[in-house]
Amino acid sequence: VTVDLSFDPAWEETHRSRQWGAMYDPRLITCVWRRYGFVPDRSALRFLDIGCGVGAQTMEIGRLGFAVLGIDGSPSAISRAREAMPEILRHHVAFAVGDVTGIRLPNDHIDCVTDVACLEVLRLDHAKAALQEIVRVLKPDGTMFSIHKADGWQHRAAAFKVGCGSRGLSYEDAKNFYSAFFSRVELSRDVHVDAIGQTVPEWIVACAEPRK
Ligand SMILES: C[S@@+](CC[C@H](N)C(=O)[O-])C[C@H]1O[C@@H](n2cnc3c(N)ncnc32)[C@H](O)[C@@H]1O
């Protein structure tokens, strides 16, 4: 029997052996707030944070008042996230071990999917399978925000000693990748400087109108 797993165990080793990824990405939170900050009842909106790691983004989305589930393939990441979660978030923030290519949620269930550097670490065929799952669980008017490495990114995961590296996409490749699953895709290019001082080119991707 062949089991085609999309979760690379290198991530479990990273999360087991060290604390990593405790700071949320303010660019992702800005996207969420600009789109959903002023809806009358934020707690009625359901978010799914894929590859949530230790849950920094997930908990920040929860702090804004949204209901949110964070999933990650790494049991160590999920137990670190649960340990770090403050009491005040417990009624509307949850974490589960899960693979993004087989999301255990019903169809048309989620208002917004968030992705900080999860799709980019998957093999391309797995990333496409994940996007298919994301479209399945999203409501027809659902959206996704994704932060994904851009071309020019030098793979130096070894220097970082985390995970298994990631893919950088050109504008055309990124546009095609997301547009196969969403009718509206907006990309903006951004750069941040990481913990070892290297500049990291990234796409901030806003997707709407899932192709159901
Ligand atoms: C680059 S890290 C980003 C973590 C987190 N979003 C952050 O910003 O700190 C990629 C995350 O995706 C998770 N991951 C990798 N493959 C996955 C899969 N197939 N299903 C679910 N999570 C996965 C890893 O365990 C890791 O936590």
mmCIF file of N, CA and C in Angstrom, residues 70-195:
data_model
loop_
_atom_site.group_PDB
_atom_site.id
_atom_site.type_symbol
_atom_site.label_atom_id
_atom_site.label_comp_id
_atom_site.label_asym_id
_atom_site.label_seq_id
_atom_site.Cartn_x
_atom_site.Cartn_y
_atom_site.Cartn_z
ATOM 1 N N GLY A 70 -6.647 26.327 14.153
ATOM 2 C CA GLY A 70 -5.309 26.181 13.575
ATOM 3 C C GLY A 70 -4.999 24.705 13.417
ATOM 4 N N ILE A 71 -4.552 24.312 12.208
ATOM 5 C CA ILE A 71 -4.155 22.915 12.016
ATOM 6 C C ILE A 71 -2.695 22.850 11.583
ATOM 7 N N ASP A 72 -2.031 21.787 12.031
ATOM 8 C CA ASP A 72 -0.639 21.568 11.638
ATOM 9 C C ASP A 72 -0.380 20.069 11.681
ATOM 10 N N GLY A 73 0.496 19.600 10.793
ATOM 11 C CA GLY A 73 0.838 18.176 10.770
ATOM 12 C C GLY A 73 1.720 17.759 11.933
ATOM 13 N N SER A 74 2.286 18.711 12.644
ATOM 14 C CA SER A 74 3.230 18.381 13.714
ATOM 15 C C SER A 74 2.535 18.340 15.080
ATOM 16 N N PRO A 75 2.480 17.158 15.722
ATOM 17 C CA PRO A 75 1.878 17.078 17.057
ATOM 18 C C PRO A 75 2.605 17.963 18.073
ATOM 19 N N SER A 76 3.939 18.102 17.925
ATOM 20 C CA SER A 76 4.680 18.951 18.879
ATOM 21 C C SER A 76 4.273 20.407 18.738
ATOM 22 N N ALA A 77 4.095 20.867 17.485
ATOM 23 C CA ALA A 77 3.676 22.255 17.273
ATOM 24 C C ALA A 77 2.309 22.483 17.919
ATOM 25 N N ILE A 78 1.400 21.529 17.715
ATOM 26 C CA ILE A 78 0.041 21.710 18.243
ATOM 27 C C ILE A 78 0.051 21.683 19.765
ATOM 28 N N SER A 79 0.877 20.828 20.377
ATOM 29 C CA SER A 79 0.873 20.855 21.842
ATOM 30 C C SER A 79 1.535 22.126 22.365
ATOM 31 N N ARG A 80 2.551 22.653 21.676
ATOM 32 C CA ARG A 80 3.123 23.951 22.087
ATOM 33 C C ARG A 80 2.085 25.065 21.954
ATOM 34 N N ALA A 81 1.315 25.022 20.855
ATOM 35 C CA ALA A 81 0.279 26.051 20.650
ATOM 36 C C ALA A 81 -0.764 25.994 21.766
ATOM 37 N N ARG A 82 -1.192 24.782 22.097
ATOM 38 C CA ARG A 82 -2.215 24.652 23.151
ATOM 39 C C ARG A 82 -1.686 25.155 24.494
ATOM 40 N N GLU A 83 -0.407 24.848 24.766
ATOM 41 C CA GLU A 83 0.182 25.299 26.038
ATOM 42 C C GLU A 83 0.278 26.816 26.097
ATOM 43 N N ALA A 84 0.566 27.433 24.932
ATOM 44 C CA ALA A 84 0.778 28.894 24.911
ATOM 45 C C ALA A 84 -0.536 29.673 24.905
ATOM 46 N N MET A 85 -1.661 28.980 24.680
ATOM 47 C CA MET A 85 -2.921 29.706 24.484
ATOM 48 C C MET A 85 -3.441 30.276 25.801
ATOM 49 N N PRO A 86 -3.663 31.590 25.855
ATOM 50 C CA PRO A 86 -4.212 32.169 27.078
ATOM 51 C C PRO A 86 -5.673 31.769 27.281
ATOM 52 N N GLU A 87 -6.078 31.729 28.535
ATOM 53 C CA GLU A 87 -7.427 31.308 28.921
ATOM 54 C C GLU A 87 -8.515 32.073 28.143
ATOM 55 N N ILE A 88 -8.286 33.345 27.954
ATOM 56 C CA ILE A 88 -9.309 34.222 27.359
ATOM 57 C C ILE A 88 -9.670 33.809 25.919
ATOM 58 N N LEU A 89 -8.776 33.045 25.268
ATOM 59 C CA LEU A 89 -9.047 32.641 23.875
ATOM 60 C C LEU A 89 -9.735 31.279 23.777
ATOM 61 N N ARG A 90 -9.858 30.581 24.904
ATOM 62 C CA ARG A 90 -10.208 29.155 24.824
ATOM 63 C C ARG A 90 -11.586 28.864 24.263
ATOM 64 N N HIS A 91 -12.509 29.801 24.367
ATOM 65 C CA HIS A 91 -13.845 29.450 23.860
ATOM 66 C C HIS A 91 -13.993 29.646 22.357
ATOM 67 N N HIS A 92 -13.044 30.339 21.687
ATOM 68 C CA HIS A 92 -13.225 30.524 20.237
ATOM 69 C C HIS A 92 -11.975 30.229 19.406
ATOM 70 N N VAL A 93 -10.912 29.738 20.042
ATOM 71 C CA VAL A 93 -9.690 29.351 19.319
ATOM 72 C C VAL A 93 -9.413 27.883 19.623
ATOM 73 N N ALA A 94 -9.131 27.095 18.580
ATOM 74 C CA ALA A 94 -8.842 25.660 18.789
ATOM 75 C C ALA A 94 -7.695 25.241 17.878
ATOM 76 N N PHE A 95 -7.030 24.177 18.295
ATOM 77 C CA PHE A 95 -5.923 23.629 17.502
ATOM 78 C C PHE A 95 -6.147 22.146 17.286
ATOM 79 N N ALA A 96 -5.731 21.646 16.124
ATOM 80 C CA ALA A 96 -5.839 20.217 15.847
ATOM 81 C C ALA A 96 -4.663 19.777 14.975
ATOM 82 N N VAL A 97 -4.190 18.557 15.232
ATOM 83 C CA VAL A 97 -3.211 17.952 14.329
ATOM 84 C C VAL A 97 -3.964 17.575 13.061
ATOM 85 N N GLY A 98 -3.438 17.947 11.921
ATOM 86 C CA GLY A 98 -4.128 17.601 10.680
ATOM 87 C C GLY A 98 -3.262 17.913 9.475
ATOM 88 N N ASP A 99 -3.580 17.228 8.381
ATOM 89 C CA ASP A 99 -2.834 17.449 7.133
ATOM 90 C C ASP A 99 -3.684 18.318 6.211
ATOM 91 N N VAL A 100 -3.062 19.305 5.639
ATOM 92 C CA VAL A 100 -3.801 20.269 4.826
ATOM 93 C C VAL A 100 -4.285 19.658 3.502
ATOM 94 N N THR A 101 -3.781 18.489 3.141
ATOM 95 C CA THR A 101 -4.303 17.834 1.935
ATOM 96 C C THR A 101 -5.507 16.930 2.248
ATOM 97 N N GLY A 102 -5.904 16.884 3.515
ATOM 98 C CA GLY A 102 -7.098 16.117 3.898
ATOM 99 C C GLY A 102 -7.729 16.767 5.119
ATOM 100 N N ILE A 103 -8.353 17.914 4.899
ATOM 101 C CA ILE A 103 -8.843 18.729 6.023
ATOM 102 C C ILE A 103 -10.132 18.105 6.567
ATOM 103 N N ARG A 104 -10.168 17.844 7.870
ATOM 104 C CA ARG A 104 -11.339 17.192 8.462
ATOM 105 C C ARG A 104 -12.402 18.219 8.849
ATOM 106 N N LEU A 105 -12.946 18.868 7.827
ATOM 107 C CA LEU A 105 -14.031 19.833 8.026
ATOM 108 C C LEU A 105 -15.034 19.630 6.901
ATOM 109 N N PRO A 106 -16.318 19.967 7.153
ATOM 110 C CA PRO A 106 -17.322 19.821 6.094
ATOM 111 C C PRO A 106 -17.127 20.837 4.958
ATOM 112 N N ASN A 107 -17.830 20.598 3.869
ATOM 113 C CA ASN A 107 -17.830 21.543 2.742
ATOM 114 C C ASN A 107 -18.423 22.887 3.179
ATOM 115 N N ASP A 108 -18.021 23.954 2.542
ATOM 116 C CA ASP A 108 -18.645 25.284 2.694
ATOM 117 C C ASP A 108 -18.758 25.719 4.159
ATOM 118 N N HIS A 109 -17.690 25.581 4.892
ATOM 119 C CA HIS A 109 -17.739 25.745 6.341
ATOM 120 C C HIS A 109 -16.978 26.976 6.827
ATOM 121 N N ILE A 110 -15.991 27.430 6.055
ATOM 122 C CA ILE A 110 -15.014 28.410 6.549
ATOM 123 C C ILE A 110 -15.158 29.727 5.774
ATOM 124 N N ASP A 111 -15.061 30.848 6.498
ATOM 125 C CA ASP A 111 -15.127 32.167 5.844
ATOM 126 C C ASP A 111 -13.776 32.602 5.292
ATOM 127 N N CYS A 112 -12.711 32.268 6.015
ATOM 128 C CA CYS A 112 -11.400 32.756 5.570
ATOM 129 C C CYS A 112 -10.295 31.779 5.964
ATOM 130 N N VAL A 113 -9.493 31.398 4.991
ATOM 131 C CA VAL A 113 -8.315 30.556 5.244
ATOM 132 C C VAL A 113 -7.091 31.455 5.270
ATOM 133 N N THR A 114 -6.222 31.236 6.247
ATOM 134 C CA THR A 114 -4.960 31.982 6.290
ATOM 135 C C THR A 114 -3.797 31.005 6.193
ATOM 136 N N ASP A 115 -2.758 31.466 5.501
ATOM 137 C CA ASP A 115 -1.594 30.611 5.255
ATOM 138 C C ASP A 115 -0.332 31.462 5.344
ATOM 139 N N VAL A 116 0.439 31.247 6.372
ATOM 140 C CA VAL A 116 1.766 31.880 6.406
ATOM 141 C C VAL A 116 2.782 30.769 6.198
ATOM 142 N N ALA A 117 3.258 30.662 4.960
ATOM 143 C CA ALA A 117 4.386 29.781 4.647
ATOM 144 C C ALA A 117 4.114 28.302 4.882
ATOM 145 N N CYS A 118 2.867 27.861 4.619
ATOM 146 C CA CYS A 118 2.608 26.419 4.635
ATOM 147 C C CYS A 118 2.544 25.878 3.208
ATOM 148 N N LEU A 119 1.737 26.511 2.344
ATOM 149 C CA LEU A 119 1.644 26.011 0.961
ATOM 150 C C LEU A 119 3.022 25.983 0.297
ATOM 151 N N GLU A 120 3.855 26.956 0.622
ATOM 152 C CA GLU A 120 5.158 27.058 -0.053
ATOM 153 C C GLU A 120 6.126 25.936 0.327
ATOM 154 N N VAL A 121 5.891 25.267 1.453
ATOM 155 C CA VAL A 121 6.811 24.197 1.841
ATOM 156 C C VAL A 121 6.390 22.844 1.270
ATOM 157 N N LEU A 122 5.215 22.801 0.655
ATOM 158 C CA LEU A 122 4.722 21.529 0.116
ATOM 159 C C LEU A 122 5.237 21.305 -1.305
ATOM 160 N N ARG A 123 5.390 20.041 -1.674
ATOM 161 C CA ARG A 123 5.665 19.707 -3.068
ATOM 162 C C ARG A 123 4.521 20.266 -3.916
ATOM 163 N N LEU A 124 4.807 20.646 -5.164
ATOM 164 C CA LEU A 124 3.791 21.337 -5.955
ATOM 165 C C LEU A 124 2.489 20.538 -6.091
ATOM 166 N N ASP A 125 2.581 19.227 -6.303
ATOM 167 C CA ASP A 125 1.337 18.439 -6.443
ATOM 168 C C ASP A 125 0.562 18.406 -5.124
ATOM 169 N N HIS A 126 1.297 18.362 -4.001
ATOM 170 C CA HIS A 126 0.624 18.400 -2.700
ATOM 171 C C HIS A 126 -0.008 19.772 -2.452
ATOM 172 N N ALA A 127 0.700 20.817 -2.868
ATOM 173 C CA ALA A 127 0.164 22.172 -2.674
ATOM 174 C C ALA A 127 -1.141 22.341 -3.452
ATOM 175 N N LYS A 128 -1.200 21.751 -4.652
ATOM 176 C CA LYS A 128 -2.436 21.830 -5.445
ATOM 177 C C LYS A 128 -3.558 21.042 -4.776
ATOM 178 N N ALA A 129 -3.209 19.877 -4.219
ATOM 179 C CA ALA A 129 -4.219 19.085 -3.498
ATOM 180 C C ALA A 129 -4.722 19.868 -2.281
ATOM 181 N N ALA A 130 -3.815 20.582 -1.632
ATOM 182 C CA ALA A 130 -4.203 21.384 -0.464
ATOM 183 C C ALA A 130 -5.155 22.497 -0.893
ATOM 184 N N LEU A 131 -4.847 23.166 -2.005
ATOM 185 C CA LEU A 131 -5.726 24.245 -2.479
ATOM 186 C C LEU A 131 -7.116 23.718 -2.837
ATOM 187 N N GLN A 132 -7.150 22.506 -3.372
ATOM 188 C CA GLN A 132 -8.449 21.891 -3.689
ATOM 189 C C GLN A 132 -9.275 21.677 -2.412
ATOM 190 N N GLU A 133 -8.598 21.237 -1.364
ATOM 191 C CA GLU A 133 -9.257 21.057 -0.072
ATOM 192 C C GLU A 133 -9.712 22.387 0.514
ATOM 193 N N ILE A 134 -8.875 23.395 0.374
ATOM 194 C CA ILE A 134 -9.206 24.728 0.888
ATOM 195 C C ILE A 134 -10.468 25.249 0.202
ATOM 196 N N VAL A 135 -10.524 25.097 -1.113
ATOM 197 C CA VAL A 135 -11.711 25.540 -1.863
ATOM 198 C C VAL A 135 -12.947 24.755 -1.418
ATOM 199 N N ARG A 136 -12.770 23.477 -1.135
ATOM 200 C CA ARG A 136 -13.901 22.649 -0.680
ATOM 201 C C ARG A 136 -14.464 23.152 0.650
ATOM 202 N N VAL A 137 -13.582 23.471 1.614
ATOM 203 C CA VAL A 137 -14.077 23.848 2.946
ATOM 204 C C VAL A 137 -14.521 25.306 3.007
ATOM 205 N N LEU A 138 -14.077 26.128 2.031
ATOM 206 C CA LEU A 138 -14.484 27.540 2.039
ATOM 207 C C LEU A 138 -15.943 27.698 1.619
ATOM 208 N N LYS A 139 -16.614 28.687 2.207
ATOM 209 C CA LYS A 139 -17.935 29.087 1.718
ATOM 210 C C LYS A 139 -17.773 29.725 0.328
ATOM 211 N N PRO A 140 -18.837 29.753 -0.455
ATOM 212 C CA PRO A 140 -18.716 30.345 -1.802
ATOM 213 C C PRO A 140 -18.222 31.794 -1.779
ATOM 214 N N ASP A 141 -18.529 32.535 -0.701
ATOM 215 C CA ASP A 141 -18.012 33.915 -0.625
ATOM 216 C C ASP A 141 -16.769 33.999 0.270
ATOM 217 N N GLY A 142 -16.134 32.853 0.502
ATOM 218 C CA GLY A 142 -14.950 32.823 1.357
ATOM 219 C C GLY A 142 -13.711 33.391 0.667
ATOM 220 N N THR A 143 -12.707 33.669 1.482
ATOM 221 C CA THR A 143 -11.457 34.248 0.960
ATOM 222 C C THR A 143 -10.262 33.498 1.544
ATOM 223 N N MET A 144 -9.109 33.736 0.945
ATOM 224 C CA MET A 144 -7.870 33.196 1.514
ATOM 225 C C MET A 144 -6.778 34.262 1.426
ATOM 226 N N PHE A 145 -5.986 34.354 2.474
ATOM 227 C CA PHE A 145 -4.770 35.176 2.451
ATOM 228 C C PHE A 145 -3.587 34.255 2.642
ATOM 229 N N SER A 146 -2.588 34.424 1.759
ATOM 230 C CA SER A 146 -1.451 33.513 1.784
ATOM 231 C C SER A 146 -0.163 34.307 1.655
ATOM 232 N N ILE A 147 0.831 33.948 2.437
ATOM 233 C CA ILE A 147 2.166 34.540 2.271
ATOM 234 C C ILE A 147 3.091 33.439 1.769
ATOM 235 N N HIS A 148 3.692 33.697 0.617
ATOM 236 C CA HIS A 148 4.404 32.651 -0.135
ATOM 237 C C HIS A 148 5.714 33.226 -0.667
ATOM 238 N N LYS A 149 6.805 32.520 -0.514
ATOM 239 C CA LYS A 149 8.104 32.991 -1.000
ATOM 240 C C LYS A 149 8.046 33.328 -2.500
ATOM 241 N N ALA A 150 8.758 34.413 -2.869
ATOM 242 C CA ALA A 150 8.827 34.834 -4.271
ATOM 243 C C ALA A 150 10.162 34.433 -4.878
ATOM 244 N N ASP A 151 10.257 34.591 -6.200
ATOM 245 C CA ASP A 151 11.518 34.283 -6.880
ATOM 246 C C ASP A 151 12.621 35.213 -6.357
ATOM 247 N N GLY A 152 13.827 34.712 -6.392
ATOM 248 C CA GLY A 152 14.936 35.445 -5.793
ATOM 249 C C GLY A 152 15.266 34.929 -4.408
ATOM 250 N N TRP A 153 14.326 34.142 -3.853
ATOM 251 C CA TRP A 153 14.553 33.527 -2.529
ATOM 252 C C TRP A 153 15.660 32.477 -2.639
ATOM 253 N N GLN A 154 16.657 32.593 -1.785
ATOM 254 C CA GLN A 154 17.731 31.594 -1.730
ATOM 255 C C GLN A 154 17.391 30.597 -0.639
ATOM 256 N N HIS A 155 17.317 29.328 -1.020
ATOM 257 C CA HIS A 155 16.962 28.306 -0.041
ATOM 258 C C HIS A 155 18.114 28.085 0.949
ATOM 259 N N ARG A 156 17.947 28.628 2.150
ATOM 260 C CA ARG A 156 18.995 28.475 3.154
ATOM 261 C C ARG A 156 18.413 27.919 4.449
ATOM 262 N N ALA A 157 17.467 26.976 4.277
ATOM 263 C CA ALA A 157 16.844 26.378 5.463
ATOM 264 C C ALA A 157 17.895 25.729 6.350
ATOM 265 N N ALA A 158 18.967 25.224 5.729
ATOM 266 C CA ALA A 158 20.002 24.553 6.517
ATOM 267 C C ALA A 158 20.641 25.525 7.513
ATOM 268 N N ALA A 159 20.813 26.792 7.069
ATOM 269 C CA ALA A 159 21.406 27.790 7.961
ATOM 270 C C ALA A 159 20.493 28.032 9.159
ATOM 271 N N PHE A 160 19.216 27.929 8.924
ATOM 272 C CA PHE A 160 18.195 28.156 9.938
ATOM 273 C C PHE A 160 17.959 26.917 10.806
ATOM 274 N N LYS A 161 18.294 25.762 10.257
ATOM 275 C CA LYS A 161 18.012 24.473 10.888
ATOM 276 C C LYS A 161 16.526 24.329 11.240
ATOM 277 N N VAL A 162 15.665 24.743 10.311
ATOM 278 C CA VAL A 162 14.236 24.500 10.503
ATOM 279 C C VAL A 162 13.668 23.826 9.264
ATOM 280 N N GLY A 163 12.728 22.935 9.513
ATOM 281 C CA GLY A 163 11.896 22.378 8.462
ATOM 282 C C GLY A 163 12.651 21.818 7.282
ATOM 283 N N CYS A 164 12.060 21.980 6.100
ATOM 284 C CA CYS A 164 12.596 21.316 4.918
ATOM 285 C C CYS A 164 12.685 22.267 3.734
ATOM 286 N N GLY A 165 12.709 23.587 3.967
ATOM 287 C CA GLY A 165 12.879 24.536 2.867
ATOM 288 C C GLY A 165 11.573 24.874 2.179
ATOM 289 N N SER A 166 11.636 25.784 1.213
ATOM 290 C CA SER A 166 10.406 26.227 0.572
ATOM 291 C C SER A 166 10.677 26.680 -0.858
ATOM 292 N N ARG A 167 9.591 26.746 -1.618
ATOM 293 C CA ARG A 167 9.691 27.133 -3.034
ATOM 294 C C ARG A 167 9.452 28.623 -3.194
ATOM 295 N N GLY A 168 10.222 29.304 -4.062
ATOM 296 C CA GLY A 168 9.950 30.690 -4.418
ATOM 297 C C GLY A 168 9.314 30.721 -5.805
ATOM 298 N N LEU A 169 8.230 31.475 -5.971
ATOM 299 C CA LEU A 169 7.511 31.504 -7.252
ATOM 300 C C LEU A 169 7.676 32.847 -7.939
ATOM 301 N N SER A 170 7.812 32.826 -9.280
ATOM 302 C CA SER A 170 7.776 34.054 -10.074
ATOM 303 C C SER A 170 6.343 34.604 -10.050
ATOM 304 N N TYR A 171 6.180 35.849 -10.505
ATOM 305 C CA TYR A 171 4.841 36.444 -10.551
ATOM 306 C C TYR A 171 3.890 35.563 -11.362
ATOM 307 N N GLU A 172 4.319 35.139 -12.551
ATOM 308 C CA GLU A 172 3.429 34.351 -13.423
ATOM 309 C C GLU A 172 3.070 33.023 -12.758
ATOM 310 N N ASP A 173 4.072 32.360 -12.185
ATOM 311 C CA ASP A 173 3.802 31.058 -11.562
ATOM 312 C C ASP A 173 2.869 31.201 -10.359
ATOM 313 N N ALA A 174 3.089 32.247 -9.574
ATOM 314 C CA ALA A 174 2.230 32.458 -8.401
ATOM 315 C C ALA A 174 0.805 32.778 -8.848
ATOM 316 N N LYS A 175 0.693 33.638 -9.844
ATOM 317 C CA LYS A 175 -0.632 34.027 -10.348
ATOM 318 C C LYS A 175 -1.378 32.782 -10.870
ATOM 319 N N ASN A 176 -0.673 31.947 -11.641
ATOM 320 C CA ASN A 176 -1.300 30.739 -12.197
ATOM 321 C C ASN A 176 -1.648 29.738 -11.103
ATOM 322 N N PHE A 177 -0.761 29.585 -10.150
ATOM 323 C CA PHE A 177 -0.956 28.630 -9.053
ATOM 324 C C PHE A 177 -2.263 28.918 -8.300
ATOM 325 N N TYR A 178 -2.443 30.165 -7.893
ATOM 326 C CA TYR A 178 -3.638 30.501 -7.112
ATOM 327 C C TYR A 178 -4.872 30.659 -8.014
ATOM 328 N N SER A 179 -4.649 31.148 -9.251
ATOM 329 C CA SER A 179 -5.804 31.420 -10.134
ATOM 330 C C SER A 179 -6.487 30.138 -10.600
ATOM 331 N N ALA A 180 -5.813 29.007 -10.520
ATOM 332 C CA ALA A 180 -6.466 27.748 -10.877
ATOM 333 C C ALA A 180 -7.584 27.418 -9.876
ATOM 334 N N PHE A 181 -7.529 28.034 -8.683
ATOM 335 C CA PHE A 181 -8.488 27.685 -7.626
ATOM 336 C C PHE A 181 -9.369 28.851 -7.186
ATOM 337 N N PHE A 182 -9.003 30.077 -7.581
ATOM 338 C CA PHE A 182 -9.779 31.272 -7.210
ATOM 339 C C PHE A 182 -9.906 32.171 -8.436
ATOM 340 N N SER A 183 -11.121 32.770 -8.621
ATOM 341 C CA SER A 183 -11.314 33.661 -9.771
ATOM 342 C C SER A 183 -10.673 35.017 -9.554
ATOM 343 N N ARG A 184 -10.566 35.434 -8.305
ATOM 344 C CA ARG A 184 -9.920 36.739 -8.037
ATOM 345 C C ARG A 184 -8.665 36.527 -7.218
ATOM 346 N N VAL A 185 -7.533 36.938 -7.775
ATOM 347 C CA VAL A 185 -6.240 36.767 -7.098
ATOM 348 C C VAL A 185 -5.451 38.065 -7.224
ATOM 349 N N GLU A 186 -5.068 38.623 -6.085
ATOM 350 C CA GLU A 186 -4.227 39.825 -6.103
ATOM 351 C C GLU A 186 -2.923 39.527 -5.388
ATOM 352 N N LEU A 187 -1.821 39.887 -6.059
ATOM 353 C CA LEU A 187 -0.495 39.602 -5.493
ATOM 354 C C LEU A 187 0.223 40.908 -5.226
ATOM 355 N N SER A 188 0.803 41.042 -4.056
ATOM 356 C CA SER A 188 1.733 42.168 -3.901
ATOM 357 C C SER A 188 3.050 41.634 -3.359
ATOM 358 N N ARG A 189 4.122 42.199 -3.898
ATOM 359 C CA ARG A 189 5.441 41.706 -3.534
ATOM 360 C C ARG A 189 5.950 42.479 -2.328
ATOM 361 N N ASP A 190 6.581 41.755 -1.432
ATOM 362 C CA ASP A 190 7.088 42.394 -0.222
ATOM 363 C C ASP A 190 8.395 41.707 0.168
ATOM 364 N N VAL A 191 9.128 42.342 1.051
ATOM 365 C CA VAL A 191 10.410 41.777 1.495
ATOM 366 C C VAL A 191 10.478 41.924 3.005
ATOM 367 N N HIS A 192 10.935 40.889 3.689
ATOM 368 C CA HIS A 192 11.265 41.105 5.095
ATOM 369 C C HIS A 192 12.678 40.600 5.362
ATOM 370 N N VAL A 193 13.223 40.998 6.480
ATOM 371 C CA VAL A 193 14.567 40.566 6.864
ATOM 372 C C VAL A 193 14.400 39.567 7.993
ATOM 373 N N ASP A 194 14.979 38.378 7.805
ATOM 374 C CA ASP A 194 14.715 37.305 8.762
ATOM 375 C C ASP A 194 15.742 37.285 9.893
ATOM 376 N N ALA A 195 15.631 36.251 10.733
ATOM 377 C CA ALA A 195 16.411 36.196 11.977
ATOM 378 C C ALA A 195 17.909 36.089 11.753
#
